[in-house]
Amino acid sequence: MWRGAAGRLLRGGGAGSPRAASGSAVAQLRRRLESELEDIRGAGTWKSERVIASRQGPHLRLTGGGAGILNFCANNYLGLSSHPEVIRAAVEALEKFGAGLSSVRFICGTQSIHKDLEEKIARFHQREDAILYASCFDANAGIFEALLTPEDAVLSDELNHASIIDGIRLCKANKYRYKHMDMQDLEAKLQDAQKHRLRLVATDGAFSMDGDIAPLREICQLAQKYDALVFIDECHATGFLGPNGRGTDELLGVMDKVTIINSTLGKALGGAAGGYTTGPKPLIDLLRQRSRPYLFSNSLPPAVVGCASKALDLLMESNAIAQSMAAKTQRFRSKMTAAGFTISGKDHPICPVMLGDARLAAVMAEDMLNRGIYVIGFSYPVVPKGKARIRVQISAVHSDEDIDRCVEAFTEVGRKHGALP
């Protein structure tokens, strides 16, 4: 008996052993997590992942046999995710430059294609320089901490993307939050921030959940009045807003007044991955020295760089794809409004169908899939409680017939579940 007990102790199996304590801690953690997950299910905010068995595009095939599904919830604004020239460029980059760099940029992770793409991004936005990141989330996580000190101030729209909010949390600047697109509140905050050395106004150009566009003219006027800089996140604008798809600053005629732009390569510009900051060259140089996500993340894979570079080429050769968005967006918005739905935002291909109730949004989204329409319900914590919606996103590769079929399905499902009279 003694030998058996001693053996268990030596193997770490005794009642008071670290292994036993660890097992108890794991069991406690498991119970807590399972309870939290059950709360999420009970609230109707559980987010399931549908598995796609085809390329990204306006028509999808899902695992389990779902074919011919119309896709209305991707950020594939220009339809370039499956464009043959974009795919070909990725294959060529993969064959020439390999699968990846196995390193960060400043050690041995910079290739000529990275520098070429950065130059192309700066030229597209008519800025001095640009720097690549693994994602725009990383770009937003890296800029505020590197740029702002405790002597400075950052003023952020209350509905900015989570990545902007998290990036601001990381910096030591004085933080101000102004009411969503409320210029009176922003001016009051700017007046209060005059005691700080540098003031930076940070806003999404186009807000991803509501599809509304920041009042950049007024923001830039206030910034000029109170000697502040303007930063915009253009993830849901780059490639299709503005006459040449350069974004909200081009759309609203303030390209020369916006200092810093962060955006993504993972939406309109090829749909793969990657993000960037573009602006004054000294800022970009500083980010290469100080931005932690840049310094400690692997370089973008060559295939991703090839995709994005070709997408930019196509965009700069012709603005026809970008310009096709407006009519298709208007078609969907006007038909849905006529059917009795409330569509948030204005003139943006993000078209949130406002429903309010999280469970209703989830059930309607599932019923839409049964009718061959792929949409997703959005609820807390992605959007505020009571603001649940199904976010529809229009793509340049949707046909008029695709849009009409989506509206018809929404009308049927809306009436079935009491969202319409």
Coordinates of C-alpha atoms in Angstrom, one line a residue:
M1 CA 0.0 0.0 0.0
W2 CA 2.8 2.4 1.0
R3 CA 4.7 1.6 -2.2
G4 CA 1.5 2.3 -4.3
A5 CA 0.9 5.6 -2.6
A6 CA 4.5 6.6 -3.0
G7 CA 4.4 5.7 -6.7
R8 CA 1.3 7.9 -7.2
L9 CA 3.0 10.8 -5.5
L10 CA 6.1 10.4 -7.6
R11 CA 4.0 10.3 -10.7
G12 CA 2.1 13.5 -9.6
G13 CA -1.1 11.7 -8.9
G14 CA -1.7 12.4 -5.2
A15 CA -4.7 14.4 -4.0
G16 CA -2.6 17.4 -3.2
S17 CA -0.3 17.2 -6.1
P18 CA 0.1 19.9 -8.8
R19 CA -1.4 17.6 -11.4
A20 CA -4.6 17.2 -9.2
A21 CA -4.8 20.9 -8.6
S22 CA -4.4 21.5 -12.3
G23 CA -7.1 19.1 -13.1
S24 CA -9.4 20.8 -10.6
A25 CA -8.6 24.2 -12.2
V26 CA -9.3 22.8 -15.7
A27 CA -12.6 21.4 -14.5
Q28 CA -13.5 24.8 -12.9
L29 CA -12.6 26.6 -16.1
R30 CA -14.6 24.2 -18.2
R31 CA -17.7 24.7 -16.1
R32 CA -17.4 28.5 -16.3
L33 CA -16.9 28.5 -20.0
E34 CA -19.8 26.1 -20.7
S35 CA -22.0 28.3 -18.6
E36 CA -21.0 31.4 -20.5
L37 CA -21.5 29.6 -23.8
E38 CA -24.9 28.5 -22.7
D39 CA -25.8 32.1 -21.9
I40 CA -24.8 33.1 -25.4
R41 CA -27.0 30.4 -26.9
G42 CA -29.9 31.4 -24.6
A43 CA -29.6 35.0 -25.6
G44 CA -29.9 34.1 -29.3
T45 CA -26.5 35.6 -30.1
W46 CA -24.7 32.4 -30.9
K47 CA -22.6 32.8 -34.1
S48 CA -22.4 29.7 -36.2
E49 CA -19.9 29.3 -39.1
R50 CA -21.2 28.1 -42.4
V51 CA -18.6 26.2 -44.4
I52 CA -18.1 27.2 -48.0
A53 CA -17.0 24.5 -50.5
S54 CA -16.3 26.9 -53.4
R55 CA -14.6 30.1 -54.3
Q56 CA -15.8 33.4 -52.8
G57 CA -18.3 35.0 -55.2
P58 CA -21.9 36.0 -55.8
H59 CA -22.8 32.3 -56.1
L60 CA -21.6 29.8 -53.5
R61 CA -21.7 26.1 -52.8
L62 CA -21.8 25.0 -49.2
T63 CA -20.7 21.8 -47.6
G64 CA -23.5 19.3 -47.3
G65 CA -24.8 19.8 -50.8
G66 CA -26.0 23.5 -50.7
A67 CA -25.4 24.7 -54.3
G68 CA -26.4 27.8 -56.2
I69 CA -26.5 29.9 -53.0
L70 CA -26.6 33.6 -53.6
N71 CA -24.1 35.4 -51.4
F72 CA -25.1 38.7 -50.0
C73 CA -22.8 39.1 -47.0
A74 CA -19.2 39.2 -48.2
N75 CA -17.0 42.2 -48.3
N76 CA -16.1 41.3 -51.9
Y77 CA -17.3 44.7 -53.1
L78 CA -15.6 44.6 -56.5
G79 CA -15.9 40.9 -57.1
L80 CA -12.2 40.5 -57.4
S81 CA -11.8 37.6 -54.9
S82 CA -12.2 35.2 -57.8
H83 CA -11.2 37.4 -60.7
P84 CA -9.1 35.2 -63.1
E85 CA -6.3 37.9 -63.4
V86 CA -6.1 38.2 -59.6
I87 CA -5.8 34.5 -59.2
R88 CA -3.2 34.2 -61.9
A89 CA -1.1 37.0 -60.3
A90 CA -1.2 35.1 -57.0
V91 CA 0.0 31.9 -58.6
E92 CA 2.8 33.7 -60.4
A93 CA 3.9 35.3 -57.1
L94 CA 3.8 32.0 -55.3
E95 CA 5.9 30.3 -58.0
K96 CA 8.5 33.1 -58.2
F97 CA 8.7 34.2 -54.6
G98 CA 7.7 31.1 -52.6
A99 CA 5.0 30.4 -50.0
G100 CA 6.3 32.8 -47.4
L101 CA 9.3 34.6 -45.8
S102 CA 9.5 32.7 -42.5
S103 CA 10.5 36.0 -41.0
V104 CA 9.6 39.6 -40.1
R105 CA 10.3 42.5 -42.5
F106 CA 13.5 43.9 -40.9
I107 CA 15.3 40.6 -40.6
C108 CA 14.9 38.8 -43.9
G109 CA 11.2 39.2 -44.8
T110 CA 11.2 42.0 -47.3
Q111 CA 10.9 41.2 -51.0
S112 CA 10.8 43.4 -54.0
I113 CA 7.0 42.8 -54.4
H114 CA 6.4 44.2 -50.9
K115 CA 8.2 47.4 -51.8
D116 CA 6.4 47.6 -55.2
L117 CA 3.0 47.1 -53.5
E118 CA 3.7 49.8 -50.9
E119 CA 4.7 52.2 -53.7
K120 CA 1.5 51.4 -55.6
I121 CA -0.7 51.9 -52.5
A122 CA 0.9 55.3 -51.9
R123 CA 0.4 56.3 -55.5
F124 CA -3.2 55.1 -55.5
H125 CA -4.1 57.2 -52.4
Q126 CA -1.8 60.1 -53.6
R127 CA 0.3 59.9 -50.4
E128 CA 4.0 60.0 -49.8
D129 CA 4.6 56.4 -48.6
A130 CA 2.8 53.3 -47.3
I131 CA 3.6 50.3 -45.0
L132 CA 2.1 46.8 -45.2
Y133 CA 0.7 44.8 -42.2
A134 CA -0.8 41.3 -41.9
S135 CA -4.2 43.0 -41.5
C136 CA -5.8 46.4 -41.0
F137 CA -6.5 45.3 -37.4
D138 CA -2.7 45.1 -37.0
A139 CA -2.3 48.5 -38.7
N140 CA -4.8 50.0 -36.3
A141 CA -3.1 48.3 -33.4
G142 CA 0.3 49.6 -34.4
I143 CA -0.2 53.3 -35.3
F144 CA -1.6 55.0 -32.2
E145 CA 1.0 53.6 -29.7
A146 CA 3.9 54.5 -32.1
L147 CA 2.6 58.0 -32.9
L148 CA 1.0 59.4 -29.7
T149 CA 2.5 60.0 -26.3
P150 CA 1.1 61.1 -22.9
E151 CA 1.4 64.7 -24.2
D152 CA -1.0 64.1 -27.0
A153 CA -4.7 63.5 -27.4
V154 CA -6.8 61.2 -29.6
L155 CA -10.5 61.9 -30.3
S156 CA -12.5 58.9 -31.5
D157 CA -16.0 58.4 -32.8
E158 CA -17.9 56.2 -30.4
L159 CA -18.9 53.8 -33.1
N160 CA -15.4 53.3 -34.5
H161 CA -14.4 49.8 -35.4
A162 CA -13.2 47.5 -32.6
S163 CA -9.6 47.6 -34.0
I164 CA -9.4 51.4 -33.7
I165 CA -10.8 51.2 -30.2
D166 CA -8.2 48.5 -29.2
G167 CA -5.4 50.4 -30.9
I168 CA -6.3 53.5 -29.0
R169 CA -6.4 51.6 -25.7
L170 CA -2.8 50.5 -26.3
C171 CA -1.5 54.1 -26.5
K172 CA -0.8 56.5 -23.6
A173 CA -2.4 59.5 -25.2
N174 CA -5.3 61.4 -23.5
K175 CA -8.5 59.8 -24.9
Y176 CA -11.7 61.5 -25.9
R177 CA -14.8 59.8 -27.3
Y178 CA -17.3 61.9 -29.2
K179 CA -20.9 61.0 -30.1
H180 CA -21.3 59.3 -33.4
M181 CA -20.8 61.8 -36.3
D182 CA -21.9 64.6 -33.9
M183 CA -19.8 67.6 -34.9
Q184 CA -21.0 69.8 -32.0
D185 CA -19.7 67.2 -29.6
L186 CA -16.4 66.8 -31.5
E187 CA -15.9 70.5 -31.4
A188 CA -16.4 70.6 -27.7
K189 CA -13.9 67.8 -27.3
L190 CA -11.4 69.5 -29.5
Q191 CA -11.8 72.7 -27.4
D192 CA -11.1 70.7 -24.3
A193 CA -8.1 69.0 -26.0
Q194 CA -6.3 72.2 -26.8
K195 CA -4.1 71.8 -23.7
H196 CA -2.4 68.8 -25.3
R197 CA 0.5 68.9 -27.7
L198 CA -0.9 67.0 -30.7
R199 CA -4.6 66.3 -31.4
L200 CA -5.6 63.4 -33.7
V201 CA -9.2 62.9 -34.8
A202 CA -9.8 59.2 -35.6
T203 CA -12.9 57.9 -37.5
D204 CA -14.0 55.2 -39.8
G205 CA -14.6 56.6 -43.3
A206 CA -17.5 54.3 -43.8
F207 CA -19.0 52.6 -40.7
S208 CA -19.2 48.9 -41.2
M209 CA -22.3 48.1 -39.1
D210 CA -24.6 50.9 -40.2
G211 CA -23.3 51.8 -43.7
D212 CA -23.1 55.5 -42.9
I213 CA -20.3 57.7 -44.1
A214 CA -18.4 60.0 -41.8
P215 CA -18.9 63.8 -42.4
L216 CA -15.3 64.3 -43.4
R217 CA -15.7 67.8 -44.8
E218 CA -17.0 69.0 -41.4
I219 CA -14.4 66.9 -39.5
C220 CA -11.6 68.4 -41.6
Q221 CA -12.9 71.9 -41.1
L222 CA -12.9 71.4 -37.3
A223 CA -9.4 69.9 -37.5
Q224 CA -8.1 72.9 -39.3
K225 CA -9.8 75.3 -36.9
Y226 CA -8.3 73.5 -33.9
D227 CA -5.0 72.5 -35.4
A228 CA -5.6 68.8 -35.3
L229 CA -4.8 65.9 -37.6
V230 CA -7.3 63.5 -39.2
F231 CA -7.0 59.7 -39.4
I232 CA -9.5 57.6 -41.3
D233 CA -10.0 53.8 -41.5
E234 CA -11.1 53.1 -45.1
C235 CA -11.7 49.3 -45.0
H236 CA -15.2 49.7 -46.2
A237 CA -14.5 52.5 -48.7
T238 CA -11.2 51.7 -50.5
G239 CA -11.8 50.5 -54.0
F240 CA -15.4 51.7 -54.6
L241 CA -16.2 55.0 -53.0
G242 CA -15.2 58.2 -54.8
P243 CA -15.0 58.7 -58.6
N244 CA -11.8 56.5 -58.8
G245 CA -12.5 54.3 -55.8
R246 CA -9.9 56.0 -53.6
G247 CA -12.3 56.2 -50.7
T248 CA -14.4 58.7 -48.6
D249 CA -11.7 61.4 -48.7
E250 CA -12.0 61.4 -52.5
L251 CA -15.8 61.1 -52.4
L252 CA -16.1 64.2 -50.2
G253 CA -13.2 66.2 -51.8
V254 CA -10.9 66.3 -48.8
M255 CA -7.9 64.2 -49.9
D256 CA -5.5 67.0 -49.2
K257 CA -6.9 67.4 -45.6
V258 CA -6.7 63.8 -44.3
T259 CA -3.3 63.1 -42.9
I260 CA -3.4 59.3 -42.3
I261 CA -5.3 56.5 -44.0
N262 CA -5.4 52.9 -42.8
S263 CA -7.1 50.3 -44.9
T264 CA -7.3 46.7 -46.0
L265 CA -6.3 44.4 -48.8
G266 CA -8.8 41.8 -47.6
K267 CA -12.1 43.3 -48.9
A268 CA -12.4 45.1 -52.2
L269 CA -8.7 44.8 -53.1
G270 CA -8.6 41.1 -53.8
G271 CA -10.2 39.8 -50.7
A272 CA -7.2 37.8 -49.4
A273 CA -5.6 39.4 -46.3
G274 CA -3.3 42.3 -45.4
G275 CA -3.6 45.9 -44.4
Y276 CA -1.7 49.1 -44.6
T277 CA -1.0 52.6 -43.4
T278 CA -0.4 55.4 -45.9
G279 CA 0.5 59.0 -45.2
P280 CA 3.6 61.3 -44.7
K281 CA 6.9 59.5 -45.2
P282 CA 8.3 60.4 -41.8
L283 CA 5.3 58.7 -40.2
I284 CA 5.8 55.6 -42.3
D285 CA 9.5 55.6 -41.4
L286 CA 8.6 55.8 -37.7
L287 CA 6.2 52.9 -38.0
R288 CA 8.9 50.7 -39.5
Q289 CA 11.0 51.4 -36.4
R290 CA 8.3 51.4 -33.7
S291 CA 5.1 49.7 -34.7
R292 CA 5.0 46.4 -32.8
P293 CA 2.6 44.5 -35.1
Y294 CA 4.9 45.4 -38.0
L295 CA 8.1 44.5 -36.2
F296 CA 6.9 41.2 -34.7
S297 CA 4.6 39.7 -37.4
N298 CA 5.7 37.7 -40.4
S299 CA 5.7 39.4 -43.8
L300 CA 2.7 39.1 -46.0
P301 CA 2.8 36.0 -48.1
P302 CA 3.9 36.6 -51.7
A303 CA 0.6 35.2 -53.1
V304 CA -1.4 37.7 -51.1
V305 CA 0.9 40.5 -52.3
G306 CA 0.4 39.4 -55.9
C307 CA -3.4 39.4 -55.5
A308 CA -3.6 42.9 -54.0
S309 CA -1.1 44.3 -56.5
K310 CA -3.2 43.0 -59.5
A311 CA -6.4 44.3 -57.9
L312 CA -4.9 47.7 -57.6
D313 CA -3.8 47.5 -61.3
L314 CA -7.3 46.7 -62.4
L315 CA -8.7 49.5 -60.3
M316 CA -6.3 52.1 -61.6
E317 CA -6.7 51.0 -65.2
S318 CA -10.5 51.7 -65.1
N319 CA -13.1 52.9 -62.6
A320 CA -15.9 51.1 -64.4
I321 CA -16.1 48.3 -61.8
A322 CA -16.2 50.8 -58.9
Q323 CA -18.8 53.0 -60.6
S324 CA -21.1 50.0 -61.2
M325 CA -21.7 49.8 -57.5
A326 CA -23.9 52.8 -57.1
A327 CA -26.8 51.7 -59.3
K328 CA -26.9 48.2 -57.8
T329 CA -26.8 49.6 -54.3
Q330 CA -29.7 51.9 -55.1
R331 CA -31.7 49.1 -56.6
F332 CA -31.5 47.0 -53.5
R333 CA -32.1 49.9 -51.0
S334 CA -35.1 51.3 -52.9
K335 CA -36.8 47.9 -53.4
M336 CA -36.3 46.9 -49.7
T337 CA -37.6 50.2 -48.5
A338 CA -40.7 49.9 -50.8
A339 CA -41.3 46.5 -49.3
G340 CA -41.5 48.0 -45.8
F341 CA -38.0 47.3 -44.4
T342 CA -35.9 49.9 -42.6
I343 CA -32.4 50.1 -44.2
S344 CA -29.7 51.9 -42.2
G345 CA -27.0 54.1 -43.8
K346 CA -27.1 55.9 -47.1
D347 CA -25.9 55.1 -50.5
H348 CA -23.4 52.5 -49.3
P349 CA -23.3 48.9 -50.4
I350 CA -23.5 47.9 -46.7
C351 CA -27.3 47.7 -46.4
P352 CA -28.3 46.8 -42.8
V353 CA -31.8 45.4 -42.6
M354 CA -32.8 46.7 -39.1
L355 CA -34.8 44.2 -37.0
G356 CA -34.0 45.0 -33.4
D357 CA -34.4 41.5 -31.9
A358 CA -31.3 39.2 -32.0
R359 CA -33.3 36.0 -32.2
L360 CA -35.5 37.3 -35.0
A361 CA -32.3 38.3 -37.0
A362 CA -30.8 34.8 -36.5
V363 CA -34.1 33.0 -37.4
M364 CA -34.7 35.1 -40.5
A365 CA -31.1 34.6 -41.7
E366 CA -31.5 30.8 -41.4
D367 CA -34.8 31.0 -43.3
M368 CA -33.2 33.1 -46.0
L369 CA -30.6 30.4 -46.4
N370 CA -33.4 27.9 -46.9
R371 CA -34.5 30.0 -49.8
G372 CA -31.0 30.1 -51.3
I373 CA -29.8 33.5 -49.9
Y374 CA -26.7 33.6 -47.8
V375 CA -27.0 36.4 -45.2
I376 CA -25.9 36.7 -41.6
G377 CA -27.7 38.1 -38.5
F378 CA -25.7 40.6 -36.5
S379 CA -26.3 41.0 -32.8
Y380 CA -24.6 41.9 -29.5
P381 CA -21.7 42.3 -28.9
V382 CA -21.0 43.0 -32.6
V383 CA -23.7 45.7 -32.5
P384 CA -25.5 47.3 -29.5
K385 CA -28.3 45.4 -27.7
G386 CA -31.6 46.2 -29.4
K387 CA -29.9 47.0 -32.7
A388 CA -29.8 43.5 -34.2
R389 CA -29.9 43.4 -38.0
I390 CA -29.2 41.4 -41.1
R391 CA -26.3 43.1 -42.9
V392 CA -26.7 42.8 -46.6
Q393 CA -23.7 43.7 -48.8
I394 CA -23.9 44.4 -52.5
S395 CA -21.1 43.4 -54.9
A396 CA -20.3 44.7 -58.3
V397 CA -20.8 41.1 -59.6
H398 CA -24.4 40.8 -58.4
S399 CA -26.8 40.9 -61.3
D400 CA -30.1 42.8 -61.2
E401 CA -31.8 39.4 -61.1
D402 CA -29.7 38.4 -58.1
I403 CA -30.8 41.6 -56.2
D404 CA -34.5 41.1 -57.1
R405 CA -34.4 37.5 -55.9
C406 CA -32.9 38.6 -52.6
V407 CA -35.6 41.2 -52.1
E408 CA -38.3 38.7 -52.9
A409 CA -36.9 36.2 -50.3
F410 CA -36.6 39.0 -47.7
T411 CA -40.2 39.9 -48.2
E412 CA -41.4 36.3 -47.9
V413 CA -39.4 35.7 -44.8
G414 CA -40.2 39.1 -43.2
R415 CA -43.9 38.4 -43.5
K416 CA -43.6 34.9 -42.2
H417 CA -41.8 36.1 -39.0
G418 CA -43.8 39.2 -38.4
A419 CA -41.1 41.7 -39.5
L420 CA -43.5 43.0 -42.2
P421 CA -47.2 43.4 -42.0

